[in-house]
CSV table of C-alpha atoms in Angstrom, one decimal:
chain,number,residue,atom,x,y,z
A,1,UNK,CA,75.1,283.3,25.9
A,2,UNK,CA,78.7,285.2,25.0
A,3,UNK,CA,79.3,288.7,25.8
A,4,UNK,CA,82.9,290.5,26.6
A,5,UNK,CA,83.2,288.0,29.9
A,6,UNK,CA,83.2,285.1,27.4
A,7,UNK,CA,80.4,282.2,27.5
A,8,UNK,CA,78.2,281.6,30.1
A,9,UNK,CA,76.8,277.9,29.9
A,10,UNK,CA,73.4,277.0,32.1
A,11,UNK,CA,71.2,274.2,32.1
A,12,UNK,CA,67.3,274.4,31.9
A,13,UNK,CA,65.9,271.7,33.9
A,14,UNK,CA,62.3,270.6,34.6
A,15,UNK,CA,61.5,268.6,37.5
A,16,UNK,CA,59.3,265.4,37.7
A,17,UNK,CA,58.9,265.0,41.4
A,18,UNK,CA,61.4,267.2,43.6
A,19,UNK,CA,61.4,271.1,43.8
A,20,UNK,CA,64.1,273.2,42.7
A,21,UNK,CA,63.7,275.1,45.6
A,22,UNK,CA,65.7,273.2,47.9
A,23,UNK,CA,68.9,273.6,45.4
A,24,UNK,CA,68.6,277.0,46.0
A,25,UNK,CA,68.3,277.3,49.2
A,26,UNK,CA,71.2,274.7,50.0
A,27,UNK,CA,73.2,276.6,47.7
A,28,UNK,CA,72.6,279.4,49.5
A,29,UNK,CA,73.3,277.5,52.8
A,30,UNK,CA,77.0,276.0,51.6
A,31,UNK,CA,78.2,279.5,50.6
A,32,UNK,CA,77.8,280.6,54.2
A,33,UNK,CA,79.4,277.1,55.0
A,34,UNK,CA,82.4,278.0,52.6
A,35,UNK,CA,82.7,281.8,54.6
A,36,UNK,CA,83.0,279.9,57.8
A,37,UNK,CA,85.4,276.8,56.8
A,38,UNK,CA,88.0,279.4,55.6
A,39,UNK,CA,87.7,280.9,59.2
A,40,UNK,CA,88.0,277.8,61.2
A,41,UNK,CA,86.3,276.8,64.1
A,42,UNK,CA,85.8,279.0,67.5
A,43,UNK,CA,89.2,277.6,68.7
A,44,UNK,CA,90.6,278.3,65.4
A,45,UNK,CA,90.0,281.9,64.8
A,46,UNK,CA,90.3,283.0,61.2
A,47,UNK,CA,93.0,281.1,59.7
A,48,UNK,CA,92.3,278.0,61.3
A,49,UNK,CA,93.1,274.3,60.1
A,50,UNK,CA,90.2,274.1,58.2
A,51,UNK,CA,90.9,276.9,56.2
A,52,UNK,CA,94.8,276.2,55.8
A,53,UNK,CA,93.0,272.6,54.1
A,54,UNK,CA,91.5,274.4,51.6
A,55,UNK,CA,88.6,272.8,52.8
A,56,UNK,CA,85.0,274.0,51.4
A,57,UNK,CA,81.6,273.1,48.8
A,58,UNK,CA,81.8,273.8,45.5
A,59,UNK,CA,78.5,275.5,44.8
A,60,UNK,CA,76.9,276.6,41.7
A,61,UNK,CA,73.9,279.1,41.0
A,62,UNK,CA,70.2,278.0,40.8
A,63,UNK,CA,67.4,280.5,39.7
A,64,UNK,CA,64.4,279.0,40.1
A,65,UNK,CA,61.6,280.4,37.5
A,66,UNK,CA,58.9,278.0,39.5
A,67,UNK,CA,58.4,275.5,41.7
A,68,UNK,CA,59.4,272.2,39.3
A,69,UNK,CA,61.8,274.8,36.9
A,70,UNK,CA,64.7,276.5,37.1
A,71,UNK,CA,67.6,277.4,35.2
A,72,UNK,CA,71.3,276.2,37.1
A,73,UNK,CA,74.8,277.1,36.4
A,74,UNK,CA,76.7,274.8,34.2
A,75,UNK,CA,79.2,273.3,36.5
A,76,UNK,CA,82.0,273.0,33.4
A,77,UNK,CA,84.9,269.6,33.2
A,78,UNK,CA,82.4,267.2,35.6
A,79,UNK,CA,82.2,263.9,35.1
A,80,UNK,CA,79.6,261.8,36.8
A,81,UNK,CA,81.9,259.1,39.6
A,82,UNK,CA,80.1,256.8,37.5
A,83,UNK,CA,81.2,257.5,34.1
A,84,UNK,CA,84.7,257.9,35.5
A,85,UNK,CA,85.0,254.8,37.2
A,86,UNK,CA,84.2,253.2,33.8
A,87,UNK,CA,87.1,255.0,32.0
A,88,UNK,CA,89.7,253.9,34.5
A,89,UNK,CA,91.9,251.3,33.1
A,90,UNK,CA,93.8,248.6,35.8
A,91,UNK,CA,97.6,249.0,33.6
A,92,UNK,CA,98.9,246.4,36.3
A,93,UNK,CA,96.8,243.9,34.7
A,94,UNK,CA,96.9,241.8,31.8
A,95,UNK,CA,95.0,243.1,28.8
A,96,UNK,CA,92.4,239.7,29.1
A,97,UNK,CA,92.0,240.4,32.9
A,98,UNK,CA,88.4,241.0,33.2
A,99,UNK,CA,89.4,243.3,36.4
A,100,UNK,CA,91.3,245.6,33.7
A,101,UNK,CA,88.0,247.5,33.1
A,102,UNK,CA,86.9,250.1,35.3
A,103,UNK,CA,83.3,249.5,33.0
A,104,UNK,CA,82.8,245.7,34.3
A,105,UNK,CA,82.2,247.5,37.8
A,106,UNK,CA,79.9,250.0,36.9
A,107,UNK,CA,78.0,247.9,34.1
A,108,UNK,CA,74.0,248.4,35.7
A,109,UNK,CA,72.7,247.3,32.4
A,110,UNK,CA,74.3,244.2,33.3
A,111,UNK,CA,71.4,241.5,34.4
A,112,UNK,CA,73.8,239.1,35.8
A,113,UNK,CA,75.4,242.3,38.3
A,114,UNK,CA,72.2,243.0,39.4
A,115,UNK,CA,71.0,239.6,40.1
A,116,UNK,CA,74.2,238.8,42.0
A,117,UNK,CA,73.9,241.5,44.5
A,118,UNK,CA,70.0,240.9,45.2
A,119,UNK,CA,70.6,237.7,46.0
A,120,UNK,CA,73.2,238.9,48.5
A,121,UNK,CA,70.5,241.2,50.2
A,122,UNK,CA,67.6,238.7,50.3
A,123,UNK,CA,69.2,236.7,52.6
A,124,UNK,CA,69.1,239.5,55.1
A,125,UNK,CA,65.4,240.9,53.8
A,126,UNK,CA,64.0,237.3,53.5
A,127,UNK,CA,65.8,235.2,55.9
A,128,UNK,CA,66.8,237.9,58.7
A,129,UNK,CA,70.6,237.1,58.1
A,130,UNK,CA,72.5,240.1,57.9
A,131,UNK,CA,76.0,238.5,58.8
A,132,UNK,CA,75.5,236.2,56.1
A,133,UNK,CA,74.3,239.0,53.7
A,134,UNK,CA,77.4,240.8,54.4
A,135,UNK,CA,79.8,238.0,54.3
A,136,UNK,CA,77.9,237.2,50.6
A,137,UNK,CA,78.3,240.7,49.0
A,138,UNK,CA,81.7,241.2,50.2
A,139,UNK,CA,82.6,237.4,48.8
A,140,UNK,CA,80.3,238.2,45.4
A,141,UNK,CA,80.5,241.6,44.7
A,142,UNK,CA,83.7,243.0,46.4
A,143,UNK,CA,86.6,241.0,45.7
A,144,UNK,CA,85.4,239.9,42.1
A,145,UNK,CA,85.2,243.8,41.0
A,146,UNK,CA,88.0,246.1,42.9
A,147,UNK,CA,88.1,249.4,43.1
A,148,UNK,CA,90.1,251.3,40.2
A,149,UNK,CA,89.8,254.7,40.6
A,150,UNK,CA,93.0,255.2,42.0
A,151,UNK,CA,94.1,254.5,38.1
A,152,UNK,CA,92.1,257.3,36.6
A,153,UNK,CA,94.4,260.4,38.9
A,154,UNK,CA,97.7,258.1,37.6
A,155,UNK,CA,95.8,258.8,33.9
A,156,UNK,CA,94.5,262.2,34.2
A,157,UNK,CA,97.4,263.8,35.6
A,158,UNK,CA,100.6,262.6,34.4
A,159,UNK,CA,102.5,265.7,36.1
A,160,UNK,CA,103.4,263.9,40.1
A,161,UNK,CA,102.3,267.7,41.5
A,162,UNK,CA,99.5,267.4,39.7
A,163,UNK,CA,98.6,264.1,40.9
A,164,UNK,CA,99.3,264.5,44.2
A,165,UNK,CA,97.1,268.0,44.6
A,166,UNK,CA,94.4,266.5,42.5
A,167,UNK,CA,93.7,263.2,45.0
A,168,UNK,CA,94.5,265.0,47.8
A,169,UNK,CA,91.5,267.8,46.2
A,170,UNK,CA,89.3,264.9,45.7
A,171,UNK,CA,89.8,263.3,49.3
A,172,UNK,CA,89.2,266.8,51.5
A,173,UNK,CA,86.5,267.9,49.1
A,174,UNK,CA,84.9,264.4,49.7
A,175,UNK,CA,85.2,264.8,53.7
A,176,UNK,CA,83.6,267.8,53.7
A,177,UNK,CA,80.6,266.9,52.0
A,178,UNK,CA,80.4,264.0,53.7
A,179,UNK,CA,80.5,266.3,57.1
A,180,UNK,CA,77.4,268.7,55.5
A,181,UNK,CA,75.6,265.9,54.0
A,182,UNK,CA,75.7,264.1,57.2
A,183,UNK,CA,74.4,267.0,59.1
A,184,UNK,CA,71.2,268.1,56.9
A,185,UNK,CA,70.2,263.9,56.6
A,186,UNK,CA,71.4,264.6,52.4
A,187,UNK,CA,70.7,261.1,50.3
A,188,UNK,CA,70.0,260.0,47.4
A,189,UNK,CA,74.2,259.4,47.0
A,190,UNK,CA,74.3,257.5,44.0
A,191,UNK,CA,77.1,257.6,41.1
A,192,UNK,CA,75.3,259.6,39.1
A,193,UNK,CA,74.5,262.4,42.0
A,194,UNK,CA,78.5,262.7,42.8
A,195,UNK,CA,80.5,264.1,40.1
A,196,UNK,CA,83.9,264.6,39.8
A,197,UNK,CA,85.8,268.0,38.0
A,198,UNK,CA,88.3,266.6,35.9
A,199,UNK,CA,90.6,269.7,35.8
A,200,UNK,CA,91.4,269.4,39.4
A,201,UNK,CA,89.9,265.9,40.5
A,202,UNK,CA,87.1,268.2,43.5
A,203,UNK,CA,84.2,266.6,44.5
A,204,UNK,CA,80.6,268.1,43.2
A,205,UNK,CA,77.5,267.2,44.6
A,206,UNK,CA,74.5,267.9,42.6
A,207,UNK,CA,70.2,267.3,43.2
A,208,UNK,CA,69.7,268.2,46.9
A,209,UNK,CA,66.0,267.0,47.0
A,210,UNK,CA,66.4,264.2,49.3
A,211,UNK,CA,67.1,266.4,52.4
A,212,UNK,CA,66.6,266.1,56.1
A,213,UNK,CA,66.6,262.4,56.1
A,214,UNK,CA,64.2,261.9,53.6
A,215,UNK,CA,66.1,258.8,52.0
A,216,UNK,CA,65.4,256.8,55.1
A,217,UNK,CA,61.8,256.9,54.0
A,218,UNK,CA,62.6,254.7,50.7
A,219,UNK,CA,61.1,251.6,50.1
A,220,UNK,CA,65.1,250.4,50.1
A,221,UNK,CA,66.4,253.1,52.7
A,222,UNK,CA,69.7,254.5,52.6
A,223,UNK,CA,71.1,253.7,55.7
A,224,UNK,CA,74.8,254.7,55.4
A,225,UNK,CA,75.4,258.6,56.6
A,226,UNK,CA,77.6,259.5,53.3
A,227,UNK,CA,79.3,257.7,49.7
A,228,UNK,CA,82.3,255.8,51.0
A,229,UNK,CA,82.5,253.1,48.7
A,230,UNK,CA,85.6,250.9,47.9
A,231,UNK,CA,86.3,253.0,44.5
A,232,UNK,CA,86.4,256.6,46.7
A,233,UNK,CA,88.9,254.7,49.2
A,234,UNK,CA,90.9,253.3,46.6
A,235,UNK,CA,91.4,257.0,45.1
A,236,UNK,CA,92.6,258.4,48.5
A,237,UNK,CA,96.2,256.4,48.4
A,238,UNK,CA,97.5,253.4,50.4
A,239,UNK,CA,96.3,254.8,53.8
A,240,UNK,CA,92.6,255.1,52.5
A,241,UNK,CA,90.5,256.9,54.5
A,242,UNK,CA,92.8,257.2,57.2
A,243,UNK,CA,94.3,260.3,56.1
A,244,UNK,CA,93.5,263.4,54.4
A,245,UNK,CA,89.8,262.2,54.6
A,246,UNK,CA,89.5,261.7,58.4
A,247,UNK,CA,91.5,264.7,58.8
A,248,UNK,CA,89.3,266.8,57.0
A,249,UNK,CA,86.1,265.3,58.1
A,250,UNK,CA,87.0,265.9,61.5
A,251,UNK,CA,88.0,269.5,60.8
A,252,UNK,CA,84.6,270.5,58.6
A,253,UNK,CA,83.0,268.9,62.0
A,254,UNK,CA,84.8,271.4,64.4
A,255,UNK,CA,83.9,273.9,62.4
A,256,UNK,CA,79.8,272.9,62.0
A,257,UNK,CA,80.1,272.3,65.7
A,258,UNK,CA,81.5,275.5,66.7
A,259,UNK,CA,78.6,277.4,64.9
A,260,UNK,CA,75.5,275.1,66.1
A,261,UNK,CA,73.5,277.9,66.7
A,262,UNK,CA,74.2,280.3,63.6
A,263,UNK,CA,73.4,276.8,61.3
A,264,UNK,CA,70.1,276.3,63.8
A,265,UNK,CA,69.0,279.6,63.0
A,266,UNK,CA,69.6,279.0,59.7
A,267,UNK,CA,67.7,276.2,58.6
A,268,UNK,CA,65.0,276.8,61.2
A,269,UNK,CA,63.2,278.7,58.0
A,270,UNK,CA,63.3,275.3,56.2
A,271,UNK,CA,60.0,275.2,58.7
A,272,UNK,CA,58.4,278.1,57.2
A,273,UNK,CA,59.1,277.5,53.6
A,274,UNK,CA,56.3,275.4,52.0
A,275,UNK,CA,58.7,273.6,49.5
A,276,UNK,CA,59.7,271.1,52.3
A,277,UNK,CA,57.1,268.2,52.2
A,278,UNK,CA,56.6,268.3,55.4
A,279,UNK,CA,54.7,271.2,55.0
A,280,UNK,CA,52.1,270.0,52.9
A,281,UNK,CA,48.8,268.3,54.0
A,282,UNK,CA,49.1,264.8,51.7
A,283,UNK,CA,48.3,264.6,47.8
A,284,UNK,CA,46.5,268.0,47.6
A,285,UNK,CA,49.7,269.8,48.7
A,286,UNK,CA,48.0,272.6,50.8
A,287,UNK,CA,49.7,274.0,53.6
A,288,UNK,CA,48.9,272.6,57.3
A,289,UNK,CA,46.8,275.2,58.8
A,290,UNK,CA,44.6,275.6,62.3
A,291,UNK,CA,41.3,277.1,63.0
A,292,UNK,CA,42.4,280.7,62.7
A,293,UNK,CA,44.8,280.0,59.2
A,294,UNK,CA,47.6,280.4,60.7
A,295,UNK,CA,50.6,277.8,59.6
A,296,UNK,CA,51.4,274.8,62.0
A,297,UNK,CA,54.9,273.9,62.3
A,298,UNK,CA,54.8,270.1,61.5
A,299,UNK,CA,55.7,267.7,64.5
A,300,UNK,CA,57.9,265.7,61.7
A,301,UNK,CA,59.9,268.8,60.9
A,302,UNK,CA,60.5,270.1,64.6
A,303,UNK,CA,62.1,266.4,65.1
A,304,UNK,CA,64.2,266.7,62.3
A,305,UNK,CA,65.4,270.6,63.6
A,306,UNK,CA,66.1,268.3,67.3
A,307,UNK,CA,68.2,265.7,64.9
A,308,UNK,CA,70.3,268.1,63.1
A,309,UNK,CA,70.7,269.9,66.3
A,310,UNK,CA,71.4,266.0,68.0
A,311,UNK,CA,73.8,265.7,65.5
A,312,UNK,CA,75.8,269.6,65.8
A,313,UNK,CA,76.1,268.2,69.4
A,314,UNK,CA,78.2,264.9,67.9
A,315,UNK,CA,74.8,262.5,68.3
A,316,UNK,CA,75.0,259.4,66.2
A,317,UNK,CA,71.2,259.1,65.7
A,318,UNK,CA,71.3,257.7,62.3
A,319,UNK,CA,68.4,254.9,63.0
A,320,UNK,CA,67.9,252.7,60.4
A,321,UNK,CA,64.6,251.8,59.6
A,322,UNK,CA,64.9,248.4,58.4
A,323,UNK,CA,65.8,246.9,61.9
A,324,UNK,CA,62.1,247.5,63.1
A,325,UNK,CA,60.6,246.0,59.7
A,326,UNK,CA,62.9,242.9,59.7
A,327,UNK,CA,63.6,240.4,62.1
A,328,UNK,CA,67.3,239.4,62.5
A,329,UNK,CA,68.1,236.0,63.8
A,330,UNK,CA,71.6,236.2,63.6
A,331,UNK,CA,74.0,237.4,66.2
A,332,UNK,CA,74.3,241.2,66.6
A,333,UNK,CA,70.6,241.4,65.8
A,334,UNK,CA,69.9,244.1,68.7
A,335,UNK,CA,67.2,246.7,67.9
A,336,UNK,CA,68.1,250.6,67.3
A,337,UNK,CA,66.3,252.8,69.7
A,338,UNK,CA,64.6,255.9,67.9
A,339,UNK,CA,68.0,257.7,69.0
A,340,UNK,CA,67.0,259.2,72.1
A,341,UNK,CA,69.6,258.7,75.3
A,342,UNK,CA,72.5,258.2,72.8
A,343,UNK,CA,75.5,260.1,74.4
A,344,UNK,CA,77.3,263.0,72.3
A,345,UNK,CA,80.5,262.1,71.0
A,346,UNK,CA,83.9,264.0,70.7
A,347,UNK,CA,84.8,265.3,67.2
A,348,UNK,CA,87.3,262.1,66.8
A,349,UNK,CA,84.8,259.9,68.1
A,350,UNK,CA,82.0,261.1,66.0
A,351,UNK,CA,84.0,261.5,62.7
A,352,UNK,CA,85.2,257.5,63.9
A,353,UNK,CA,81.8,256.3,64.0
A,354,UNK,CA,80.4,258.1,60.9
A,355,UNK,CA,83.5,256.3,58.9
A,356,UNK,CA,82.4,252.7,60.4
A,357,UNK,CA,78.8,253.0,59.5
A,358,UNK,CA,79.2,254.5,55.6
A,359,UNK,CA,82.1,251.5,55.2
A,360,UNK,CA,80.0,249.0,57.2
A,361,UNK,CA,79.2,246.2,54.8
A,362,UNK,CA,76.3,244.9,57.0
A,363,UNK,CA,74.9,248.3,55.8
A,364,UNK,CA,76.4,248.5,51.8
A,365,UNK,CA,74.2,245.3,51.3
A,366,UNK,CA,71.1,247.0,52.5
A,367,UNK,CA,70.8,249.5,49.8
A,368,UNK,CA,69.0,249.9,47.0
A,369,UNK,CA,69.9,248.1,43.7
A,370,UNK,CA,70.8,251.5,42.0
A,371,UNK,CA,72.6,253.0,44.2
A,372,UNK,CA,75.7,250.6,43.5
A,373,UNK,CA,77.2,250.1,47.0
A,374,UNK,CA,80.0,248.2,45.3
A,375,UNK,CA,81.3,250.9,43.2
């Protein structure tokens, strides 16, 4: 609508399978994140690092009207990380140079693609050789299609200030959802879930419904913790991830850390709210319920609570699912524990390992065809 504060664009959406619920209330969640990165950590006070990063979500409003529809704030200038990794253009390379294209990379439609990179993971879902797999989508899929999303910033912003605060937007905005996403088990990660605002190169995420580790549960489970694909390191400069991104993840990560318990309290109503699908007894959808009617707080969604909180205590317990359904017979092929008896790690040390697991290409050739691991 347009009124005498200008337009107001929304979107109406209508939900096949998730709940438009959980937007909300995540929404909700990240603006009470956003209060406490400005702040800083305990050790911090107000004013801290994080807050002198400019660190924080970029949220947008969700009304929902009923369980499967809602209407949601336009987010205005994104661009799906898909659909801009297709416009960048490789200007060091000759105009007949297949790797010119930023499109060739992100080209789903493309049987040949697909077929390449399932071949790379059947010889770790069929054969039990993950080293191999790895080696295979690296050789296949990595070095024939690098990353050229560094391009599109050198495009987009011609200005060198610009530029530089755009990437440097893109990179802390990045670590910090990566830090949240991490902590509430967010996946679903694809290109199309990731957009980018092409004012000022920040990171949006959109379509929360795969919360609380629920993407583990896939029939191709999402084993990485966050997106940290090739094309996102490429746009972060020569030093990669190794800057601005580690800095900032391990800042949003002393600051979720410092306030465990405020965030426990928080999400500990995500038990009581019926929209989490834990909550519900199977295909009928009812709530769980014992002999008096009173509401019975699911054993799957007190173990999650004991995750996040595993996790707030710098707890790698991440397990993926797929070493207990296939047999490895290469070397490393040790078996993940369920996570229990895994020690807490310092802030360094957790925001270290978090970065080896979402770059690890043992677990990039595990995903699931769509998701693109080599974007």
């Amino acid at each position: 609508g347009e009124g005498r504060f200008g337009e107001i664009h929304f979107l109406v959406k209508k939900e096949n399978k998730g709940d438009l619920r959980k937007d909300a209330r995540v929404q909700d969640l990240n603006n009470v994140l956003n209060r406490l990165l400005v702040g800083g950590g305990k050790k911090g006070g107000n004013g801290g690092r994080a807050g002198q990063r400019r660190l924080q979500l970029r949220t947008y409003s969700v009304t929902c009207l009923s369980e499967d529809t809602g209407i949601m704030e336009w987010v205005p200038k994104t661009v799906s990380l898909r659909n801009v990794i297709s416009d960048c253009v490789n200007c060091q390379v000759d105009a007949e140079n297949p790797k010119r294209r930023g499109g060739r990379v992100t080209e789903f439609g493309r049987r040949a693609l697909r077929e390449q990179f399932v071949r790379c993971q059947e010889l770790y879902v069929n054969q039990g050789k993950l080293t191999k797999a790895a080696e295979e989508f690296e050789r296949l899929m990595l070095k024939p299609y690098p990353p050229v999303l560094y391009w599109w910033f050198i495009q987009e912003f011609q200005d060198p200030h610009d530029w530089y605060d755009a990437r440097r937007r893109f990179t802390l905005s990045a670590a910090v959802w990566s830090a949240v996403g991490h902590i509430l088990g967010l996946g679903d990660r694809h290109t199309e879930n990731i957009l980018v605002e092409t004012s000022c190169g920040e990171v949006v995420h959109v379509d929360f419904d795969c919360l609380f580790d629920k993407a583990l549960k896939l029939a191709r489970p999402e084993v990485v913790p966050f997106r940290l694909t090739a094309n996102m390191i490429d746009a972060m400069g020569s030093v990669g991830y190794e800057g601005a991104f580690r800095g900032g993840l391990i800042e949003t990560l002393t600051v979720l850390r410092d306030h465990r318990e405020l965030l426990l309290a928080m999400l500990q109503p995500f038990l009581l709210d019926p929209v989490i699908s834990w909550k519900k007894s199977g295909v009928s959808g009812e709530i769980l319920k014992d002999d008096k009617g009173l509401e019975i707080e699911n054993t799957e969604a007190r173990k999650n609570i004991q995750i996040i909180d595993g996790r707030l205590r710098g707890v790698y317990n991440l397990v993926n699912p797929n070493y207990k359904k296939i047999k490895r017979i290469d070397k490393g092929g040790e078996v993940e524990s369920e996570g229990h008896g895994f020690l807490p790690l310092g802030v360094e040390g957790q925001a270290h390992k978090l970065i080896l697991e979402a770059t690890s290409t043992e677990n990039l050739v595990q995903m699931y065809v769509g998701w693109m691991s080599w974007v």
